[in-house]
Short mmCIF file of C-alpha atoms and ligand atoms in Angstrom, two decimals:
data_model
loop_
_atom_site.label_atom_id
_atom_site.label_comp_id
_atom_site.label_asym_id
_atom_site.label_seq_id
_atom_site.Cartn_x
_atom_site.Cartn_y
_atom_site.Cartn_z
CA MET N 1 0.10 -0.05 -0.40
CA ALA N 2 0.97 3.86 -0.33
CA ASP N 3 1.90 5.88 2.52
CA GLY N 4 -0.53 9.29 2.50
CA ALA N 5 1.84 11.15 0.49
CA THR N 6 2.52 8.85 -2.42
CA ASN N 7 -0.73 8.32 -2.63
CA GLN N 8 -1.23 11.84 -2.73
CA SER N 9 0.93 12.57 -6.00
CA LEU N 10 -0.30 9.43 -7.29
CA LEU N 11 -4.53 10.87 -7.19
CA ASP N 12 -2.98 13.87 -8.03
CA GLU N 13 -1.67 12.27 -11.08
CA VAL N 14 -4.82 10.77 -11.85
CA LYS N 15 -6.01 14.20 -11.97
CA ARG N 16 -4.09 15.55 -14.84
CA ARG N 17 -4.71 12.83 -16.92
CA TYR N 18 -8.44 12.11 -16.51
CA ALA N 19 -11.03 14.88 -15.74
CA VAL N 20 -12.51 15.10 -12.64
CA ALA N 21 -16.08 16.19 -11.23
CA ILE N 22 -18.70 15.29 -8.84
CA THR N 23 -21.97 17.06 -8.31
CA PRO N 24 -23.29 18.07 -5.28
CA ALA N 25 -26.34 15.08 -4.96
CA MET N 26 -24.16 12.57 -5.56
CA GLU N 27 -21.25 14.05 -3.28
CA GLN N 28 -23.98 13.81 -0.14
CA LEU N 29 -24.78 10.42 -1.15
CA ILE N 30 -21.58 9.12 0.35
CA ASP N 31 -21.12 7.77 3.56
CA PRO N 32 -18.03 9.19 4.78
CA ALA N 33 -17.07 6.37 7.42
CA ASP N 34 -17.94 3.31 4.58
CA ALA N 35 -14.30 3.41 2.99
CA ALA N 36 -15.67 1.39 0.00
CA ASP N 37 -19.21 3.26 -0.17
CA PRO N 38 -20.26 2.92 -3.69
CA ILE N 39 -21.15 6.40 -5.22
CA ALA N 40 -17.91 7.43 -4.18
CA ARG N 41 -16.06 4.84 -6.00
CA GLN N 42 -17.96 5.86 -9.35
CA PHE N 43 -16.68 9.41 -8.77
CA ARG N 44 -13.45 9.74 -6.52
CA PRO N 45 -10.47 9.35 -8.43
CA ASP N 46 -8.34 6.56 -7.13
CA ALA N 47 -4.41 5.40 -7.72
CA ARG N 48 -4.90 2.30 -9.51
CA GLU N 49 -6.63 4.53 -12.41
CA LEU N 50 -2.77 4.66 -13.14
CA MET N 51 -2.56 0.66 -13.61
CA GLU N 52 -3.21 0.18 -17.67
CA THR N 53 -2.92 -3.58 -18.70
CA PRO N 54 -2.25 -4.42 -22.24
CA GLU N 55 -5.60 -5.13 -23.03
CA GLU N 56 -7.17 -1.74 -22.51
CA ARG N 57 -7.49 0.61 -25.60
CA LEU N 58 -7.85 4.58 -25.91
CA ASP N 59 -11.07 4.41 -27.96
CA PRO N 60 -12.24 0.80 -26.16
CA ILE N 61 -15.01 0.48 -28.45
CA ASP N 62 -13.49 2.39 -31.66
CA ASP N 63 -15.98 4.68 -32.22
CA HIS N 64 -13.97 6.92 -33.88
CA ALA N 65 -13.57 4.36 -37.12
CA HIS N 66 -16.87 4.80 -37.53
CA GLU N 67 -16.93 8.92 -37.30
CA VAL N 68 -17.99 9.78 -40.35
CA VAL N 69 -18.04 13.36 -39.56
CA GLU N 70 -17.25 15.14 -36.94
CA GLY N 71 -19.52 14.46 -33.99
CA VAL N 72 -21.70 11.48 -35.96
CA VAL N 73 -20.99 7.59 -35.54
CA HIS N 74 -22.75 5.98 -37.78
CA ARG N 75 -22.16 1.75 -37.21
CA TYR N 76 -25.74 0.35 -37.57
CA ALA N 77 -27.31 1.30 -40.52
CA ASP N 78 -30.77 2.49 -38.68
CA ARG N 79 -29.71 4.86 -36.23
CA CYS N 80 -26.21 6.87 -34.98
CA LEU N 81 -24.78 9.00 -32.85
CA LEU N 82 -24.40 12.87 -32.51
CA LYS N 83 -21.88 13.74 -30.30
CA ILE N 84 -23.42 17.17 -28.90
CA THR N 85 -20.70 17.99 -25.84
CA HIS N 86 -16.99 16.57 -23.88
CA VAL N 87 -18.69 17.62 -21.12
CA CYS N 88 -20.80 15.77 -17.84
CA PRO N 89 -21.72 16.61 -14.95
CA VAL N 90 -19.84 14.36 -13.15
CA TYR N 91 -16.86 12.35 -14.67
CA CYS N 92 -17.36 8.58 -14.17
CA ARG N 93 -13.96 6.87 -13.13
CA PHE N 94 -14.79 3.75 -15.43
CA CYS N 95 -15.99 6.18 -18.76
CA PHE N 96 -15.49 4.22 -21.46
CA ARG N 97 -14.77 7.80 -23.71
CA ARG N 98 -12.55 9.00 -20.86
CA GLU N 99 -9.83 9.82 -23.58
CA MET N 100 -12.78 12.22 -25.16
CA VAL N 101 -14.11 13.61 -22.20
CA GLY N 102 -13.63 16.97 -20.17
CA PRO N 103 -13.26 20.79 -19.36
CA GLY N 104 -10.31 20.98 -21.23
CA LYS N 105 -11.88 19.88 -24.50
CA SER N 106 -14.20 21.58 -26.78
CA GLU N 107 -16.89 22.24 -24.61
CA ALA N 108 -20.00 21.36 -27.55
CA ILE N 109 -20.03 21.14 -31.27
CA THR N 110 -19.87 24.58 -33.01
CA PRO N 111 -22.13 25.84 -35.31
CA GLU N 112 -19.95 24.89 -38.26
CA LYS N 113 -20.07 21.43 -37.17
CA LEU N 114 -23.49 20.73 -36.24
CA ASP N 115 -24.89 21.73 -39.70
CA ALA N 116 -22.16 19.34 -41.07
CA ALA N 117 -23.95 16.82 -38.93
CA LEU N 118 -26.83 17.23 -39.97
CA ALA N 119 -26.86 17.57 -43.25
CA TYR N 120 -25.28 13.96 -43.12
CA ILE N 121 -27.98 12.51 -41.39
CA GLU N 122 -29.84 14.61 -43.58
CA GLY N 123 -28.24 12.75 -46.85
CA HIS N 124 -28.83 9.45 -44.86
CA PRO N 125 -32.13 8.36 -45.84
CA GLU N 126 -31.56 5.11 -43.94
CA ILE N 127 -31.13 6.75 -40.39
CA TRP N 128 -34.03 6.26 -38.53
CA GLU N 129 -32.87 7.21 -35.41
CA VAL N 130 -30.47 9.49 -33.46
CA ILE N 131 -28.94 9.01 -30.35
CA LEU N 132 -27.76 12.56 -28.60
CA THR N 133 -24.84 11.63 -26.42
CA GLY N 134 -21.36 13.44 -25.29
CA GLY N 135 -20.51 13.79 -22.89
CA ASP N 136 -23.19 14.58 -21.43
CA PRO N 137 -26.25 16.52 -23.77
CA PHE N 138 -28.61 17.50 -20.91
CA VAL N 139 -25.32 19.79 -20.08
CA LEU N 140 -27.00 22.15 -23.45
CA SER N 141 -28.71 24.87 -22.53
CA PRO N 142 -32.64 24.79 -22.95
CA ARG N 143 -32.61 27.38 -25.97
CA ARG N 144 -29.76 24.80 -27.40
CA VAL N 145 -31.48 21.80 -27.09
CA ARG N 146 -34.79 23.39 -28.36
CA GLU N 147 -32.74 24.60 -31.41
CA ILE N 148 -31.18 20.80 -32.09
CA THR N 149 -34.63 18.54 -31.49
CA GLN N 150 -36.36 21.03 -34.04
CA ARG N 151 -34.09 20.90 -37.01
CA LEU N 152 -34.05 17.13 -36.23
CA ALA N 153 -37.74 16.40 -36.27
CA ALA N 154 -37.53 18.22 -39.77
CA ILE N 155 -35.72 15.99 -41.34
CA PRO N 156 -38.32 13.41 -42.49
CA HIS N 157 -36.36 9.97 -42.44
CA VAL N 158 -35.62 10.22 -38.75
CA GLN N 159 -38.42 9.31 -36.75
CA VAL N 160 -36.78 8.80 -33.18
CA ILE N 161 -34.79 10.94 -30.57
CA ARG N 162 -32.81 9.51 -28.11
CA TRP N 163 -30.78 11.33 -25.56
CA HIS N 164 -28.23 9.03 -23.42
CA THR N 165 -27.74 10.86 -19.72
CA ARG N 166 -26.93 11.15 -16.36
CA MET N 167 -28.31 14.39 -15.84
CA PRO N 168 -31.61 13.37 -13.48
CA VAL N 169 -29.88 11.34 -10.99
CA VAL N 170 -26.66 13.34 -10.85
CA ASP N 171 -28.20 16.78 -10.79
CA PRO N 172 -31.97 16.56 -11.31
CA MET N 173 -32.77 19.86 -10.72
CA ARG N 174 -31.09 20.30 -14.14
CA VAL N 175 -34.08 18.27 -15.87
CA SER N 176 -36.36 21.35 -15.20
CA ASP N 177 -39.74 22.04 -16.77
CA GLU N 178 -38.41 24.52 -19.07
CA PHE N 179 -35.36 22.29 -19.94
CA VAL N 180 -38.49 18.98 -20.45
CA ALA N 181 -40.05 21.18 -22.36
CA ALA N 182 -37.37 22.36 -25.01
CA LEU N 183 -36.63 17.97 -26.02
CA LYS N 184 -40.84 18.00 -26.98
CA CYS N 185 -41.41 17.47 -30.74
CA ASP N 186 -43.59 15.68 -33.33
CA LYS N 187 -41.31 12.66 -33.27
CA ALA N 188 -40.55 10.23 -30.77
CA VAL N 189 -38.13 11.55 -28.25
CA TYR N 190 -36.62 8.91 -25.89
CA VAL N 191 -34.65 9.43 -22.88
CA ALA N 192 -31.64 6.44 -21.80
CA LEU N 193 -30.71 7.32 -18.30
CA HIS N 194 -27.22 5.73 -17.18
CA ALA N 195 -27.49 5.22 -13.39
CA ASN N 196 -25.17 2.06 -11.12
CA HIS N 197 -26.97 2.41 -7.85
CA ALA N 198 -30.54 2.14 -6.40
CA ARG N 199 -29.05 5.10 -3.75
CA GLU N 200 -28.56 7.24 -6.91
CA ILE N 201 -32.50 6.72 -7.49
CA THR N 202 -33.07 9.71 -4.97
CA SER N 203 -36.24 11.29 -4.08
CA ASP N 204 -35.03 14.79 -6.37
CA ALA N 205 -33.83 12.28 -8.97
CA ARG N 206 -37.79 10.43 -9.32
CA ALA N 207 -39.39 13.92 -9.54
CA ALA N 208 -36.90 14.89 -12.67
CA ILE N 209 -37.54 11.39 -14.29
CA ALA N 210 -41.58 12.00 -13.46
CA ARG N 211 -41.23 14.98 -15.32
CA LEU N 212 -39.44 13.36 -18.49
CA VAL N 213 -42.60 10.59 -17.97
CA ASN N 214 -44.90 12.54 -17.53
CA ALA N 215 -44.20 15.11 -20.90
CA GLY N 216 -44.71 11.52 -22.60
CA ILE N 217 -40.40 10.81 -23.17
CA PRO N 218 -40.40 7.31 -22.15
CA MET N 219 -37.65 6.43 -20.30
CA VAL N 220 -35.47 3.22 -20.86
CA SER N 221 -31.93 2.53 -18.72
CA GLN N 222 -28.06 1.60 -19.14
CA THR N 223 -25.94 0.39 -16.17
CA VAL N 224 -22.32 -0.93 -16.41
CA LEU N 225 -21.63 -3.80 -14.69
CA LEU N 226 -19.46 -2.47 -11.65
CA LYS N 227 -17.06 -4.41 -9.28
CA GLY N 228 -17.58 -2.74 -5.97
CA VAL N 229 -20.21 -1.17 -7.02
CA ASN N 230 -23.46 -3.26 -8.41
CA ASP N 231 -21.81 -6.61 -8.51
CA ASP N 232 -24.01 -8.38 -6.44
CA ILE N 233 -27.25 -9.98 -6.46
CA ALA N 234 -28.92 -7.17 -3.52
CA THR N 235 -26.97 -4.58 -5.17
CA LEU N 236 -28.24 -5.68 -8.63
CA GLU N 237 -31.97 -6.36 -8.09
CA ASP N 238 -32.77 -2.99 -5.72
CA LEU N 239 -31.73 -0.96 -9.20
CA MET N 240 -33.60 -3.08 -11.42
CA ARG N 241 -36.56 -2.27 -8.83
CA ALA N 242 -36.07 1.08 -8.14
CA LEU N 243 -35.51 1.77 -11.74
CA VAL N 244 -38.75 0.27 -12.96
CA ALA N 245 -40.88 1.85 -10.11
CA ALA N 246 -39.98 4.97 -11.20
CA ARG N 247 -40.86 3.96 -14.62
CA VAL N 248 -38.04 3.60 -16.20
CA LYS N 249 -37.27 0.23 -17.71
CA PRO N 250 -33.66 -1.02 -17.89
CA TYR N 251 -32.42 -1.28 -20.85
CA TYR N 252 -29.02 -2.52 -21.08
CA LEU N 253 -26.35 -4.01 -18.89
CA HIS N 254 -22.75 -2.66 -20.29
CA HIS N 255 -19.99 -5.71 -19.47
CA GLY N 256 -17.66 -3.12 -18.60
CA ASP N 257 -15.15 -1.70 -21.43
CA LEU N 258 -10.97 -1.78 -22.04
CA ALA N 259 -11.18 1.84 -21.26
CA PRO N 260 -7.14 2.67 -19.34
CA GLY N 261 -7.14 1.87 -15.95
CA THR N 262 -10.64 0.70 -15.61
CA SER N 263 -9.04 -3.19 -14.90
CA HIS N 264 -10.37 -2.49 -11.21
CA PHE N 265 -13.88 -2.27 -12.26
CA ARG N 266 -14.04 -5.48 -14.26
CA THR N 267 -15.65 -8.65 -13.56
CA SER N 268 -15.43 -11.16 -15.38
CA ILE N 269 -18.43 -12.52 -17.92
CA GLU N 270 -18.87 -14.97 -16.40
CA ALA N 271 -20.15 -13.25 -12.94
CA GLY N 272 -21.94 -11.13 -14.83
CA GLN N 273 -23.59 -13.78 -16.48
CA ASP N 274 -24.52 -15.11 -12.94
CA LEU N 275 -25.93 -12.11 -11.87
CA THR N 276 -27.98 -11.48 -14.34
CA GLU N 277 -29.38 -15.29 -14.35
CA ALA N 278 -30.28 -14.26 -10.50
CA LEU N 279 -31.68 -11.54 -11.34
CA ARG N 280 -34.21 -13.38 -14.02
CA ALA N 281 -35.01 -16.51 -10.89
CA ARG N 282 -35.81 -13.20 -8.51
CA ALA N 283 -37.60 -10.15 -10.21
CA SER N 284 -40.05 -9.11 -12.96
CA GLY N 285 -39.63 -9.32 -16.17
CA LEU N 286 -39.67 -5.76 -15.97
CA CYS N 287 -36.45 -5.39 -14.25
CA GLN N 288 -34.28 -7.48 -17.08
CA PRO N 289 -31.68 -5.46 -18.95
CA SER N 290 -29.94 -6.93 -21.83
CA TYR N 291 -26.12 -8.07 -21.10
CA VAL N 292 -23.65 -6.77 -23.36
CA LEU N 293 -20.32 -6.09 -24.31
CA ASP N 294 -19.41 -3.90 -26.92
CA ILE N 295 -17.12 -5.71 -29.41
CA PRO N 296 -13.37 -3.86 -29.13
CA GLY N 297 -12.59 -2.93 -32.80
CA GLY N 298 -16.17 -1.22 -33.20
CA ALA N 299 -17.48 -4.28 -34.75
CA ALA N 300 -20.74 -3.95 -32.63
CA LYS N 301 -22.64 -5.16 -29.11
CA ALA N 302 -23.11 -8.81 -28.39
CA PRO N 303 -25.64 -10.12 -25.82
CA LEU N 304 -23.47 -12.50 -23.32
CA SER N 305 -26.70 -14.09 -21.76
CA ARG N 306 -25.67 -17.91 -22.33
CA PRO N 307 -28.00 -19.78 -24.48
CA ALA N 308 -31.31 -21.01 -23.40
CA VAL N 309 -31.93 -23.61 -26.21
CA ARG N 310 -31.19 -26.53 -26.45
CA MET N 311 -30.80 -28.41 -29.53
CA ALA N 312 -29.36 -32.11 -30.85
CA ASP N 313 -29.99 -34.13 -33.24
CA THR N 314 -33.34 -35.34 -31.27
CA THR N 315 -34.59 -33.45 -28.35
CA CYS N 316 -34.59 -29.67 -27.80
CA GLU N 317 -34.64 -28.47 -24.60
CA VAL N 318 -35.41 -24.71 -22.95
CA CYS N 319 -33.79 -23.56 -19.97
CA ASP N 320 -36.47 -22.18 -18.06
CA HIS N 321 -36.19 -19.30 -15.15
CA GLU N 322 -33.93 -21.43 -12.49
CA GLY N 323 -31.97 -22.38 -15.00
CA ASN N 324 -34.02 -25.78 -15.18
CA TRP N 325 -34.66 -27.38 -18.99
CA ARG N 326 -36.98 -27.99 -20.48
CA ALA N 327 -38.26 -30.34 -22.77
CA TYR N 328 -39.57 -28.55 -26.16
CA PRO N 329 -40.74 -31.17 -29.16
CA PRO N 330 -38.22 -30.80 -31.36
CA ALA N 331 -40.32 -31.40 -34.55
CA ALA N 332 -41.80 -28.04 -34.14
CA ALA N 333 -38.18 -26.17 -32.68
CA THR N 334 -37.44 -27.28 -36.35
CA GLU N 335 -40.07 -26.39 -38.45
CA GLY N 336 -40.92 -29.87 -38.91
C1 PLP G 401 -24.84 1.41 -29.15
C2 PLP G 401 -24.51 2.34 -30.06
C3 PLP G 401 -25.94 2.90 -30.68
C4 PLP G 401 -27.41 2.18 -29.78
O1 PLP G 401 -27.40 0.97 -30.12
P1 PLP G 401 -28.54 0.72 -29.19
O2 PLP G 401 -28.10 -1.50 -29.13
O3 PLP G 401 -29.79 1.14 -30.39
O4 PLP G 401 -28.73 1.00 -28.20
C5 PLP G 401 -25.71 3.47 -31.97
N1 PLP G 401 -24.43 3.34 -32.82
C6 PLP G 401 -23.36 3.16 -31.87
C7 PLP G 401 -21.96 3.50 -32.72
C8 PLP G 401 -23.48 2.68 -30.83
O5 PLP G 401 -22.28 2.21 -30.02
S1 SF4 G 402 -21.15 10.75 -17.80
FE1 SF4 G 402 -21.30 9.23 -19.51
S2 SF4 G 402 -19.95 10.80 -20.83
FE2 SF4 G 402 -20.19 11.62 -19.00
S3 SF4 G 402 -17.99 10.37 -17.60
FE3 SF4 G 402 -19.71 9.62 -17.27
S4 SF4 G 402 -19.82 7.52 -18.50
FE4 SF4 G 402 -18.39 9.21 -19.75
#
C-alpha cells in the first residue's frame, strides 16, 4: 500500500490525466464512514487508474473508426450517434470515453460542425433514429436543446430522437420544466438514463424522471456492471426495481469496456452471466436488462447471456428462469 504522501502524488497524477468532477447531489450520497462506498467509488479518483493492462485501449469501442463526419458515429445503418458536447456534470472513473471527455476538450459542437452533422443525417435516409450523446448532452441549455431537437425533427426520415444522459440522477434540478419542454417535438423522443446503484434514485431523481415521463417521454436505463458498485445480486436487484418503480425500463447492462485504467472495475463475463440469471429468477420481467458487450474494434454490441436453448439431433430443451432444462418438441423447434 502507498503511504499518504505517495498516494496524494498518485492522485494528482490521475487528475492530470483524467477529468474529475462530482455534483453536490452525488457528494451528499456518499457515506464518509464507508471506505468502500459505491457512490464514492464511481466518482472519486483512485490511484489504481494509473494501472493499465495490455488489453485496454484509448478508444475501447473504436467510435473513431465509424465517425463519418465530426460528431456523427454511424455504425448501424438505421441509427447514428450525434455527439454534441465533451462535457459531463460528473466524470465517472470507468467512463469508456474517458480519453474524449473533460472540460479541457472543446465544450459543445460548433455551429458549423453541427450543420455538417445534420447535413450528413439529412443525406442518409436510412437513419431512422438519432442518439444524442457526448459527454452528457443534458448539459446544454434549453435553447440549444430546442434548436437541435427542432432541426432533427424536421428531417422526414428521422422518426426517433434518443438522448443518453446521467443528469436526472447526478443533477436532477437541471432537468427543469423548461428543459423538458425543449425536448418535446412531433417525433418520438426517448431518454436513456445511466444509473448504477439504487441509492442514485433519490426522491429528487424520481421527481426529475417524473417530469420527463409525465411529459410523454418514455425512459430506458443503462447500467455498467462495476466491481464493488453493483456486482452483487441484492444491489443489482434493488437498482432494477428502483428504476422500474420510477417508470424507467431497464435496457442495457453493459459489461465493462476496456477503457484505460479501469481493470479494478471489471468483473468476469461469467460473473455477469450468473448475476443476470439470478436476476431473472428473482425479479419481474420488467426488471431485466440485456447484458451486452461492445466488441473491441467497434464491430457491434454483442449479447452475453448464456444460450437458453439446447438443440441436438432428436431433442430440444429450453432453460427456465431457475436454470432447469425443459423439453420442447423437436419437431416444432425445427419446423417439422
Ligand atoms: C450502442 C450504439 C448505438 C445504439 O445501439 P442500440 O443497441 O440501439 O442501443 C448506436 N450507435 C453506436 C455507434 C453505438 O455504439
Ligand atoms: S456521464 Fe457518461 S460520458 Fe460522462 S463520464 Fe460518465 S460515463 Fe463518461
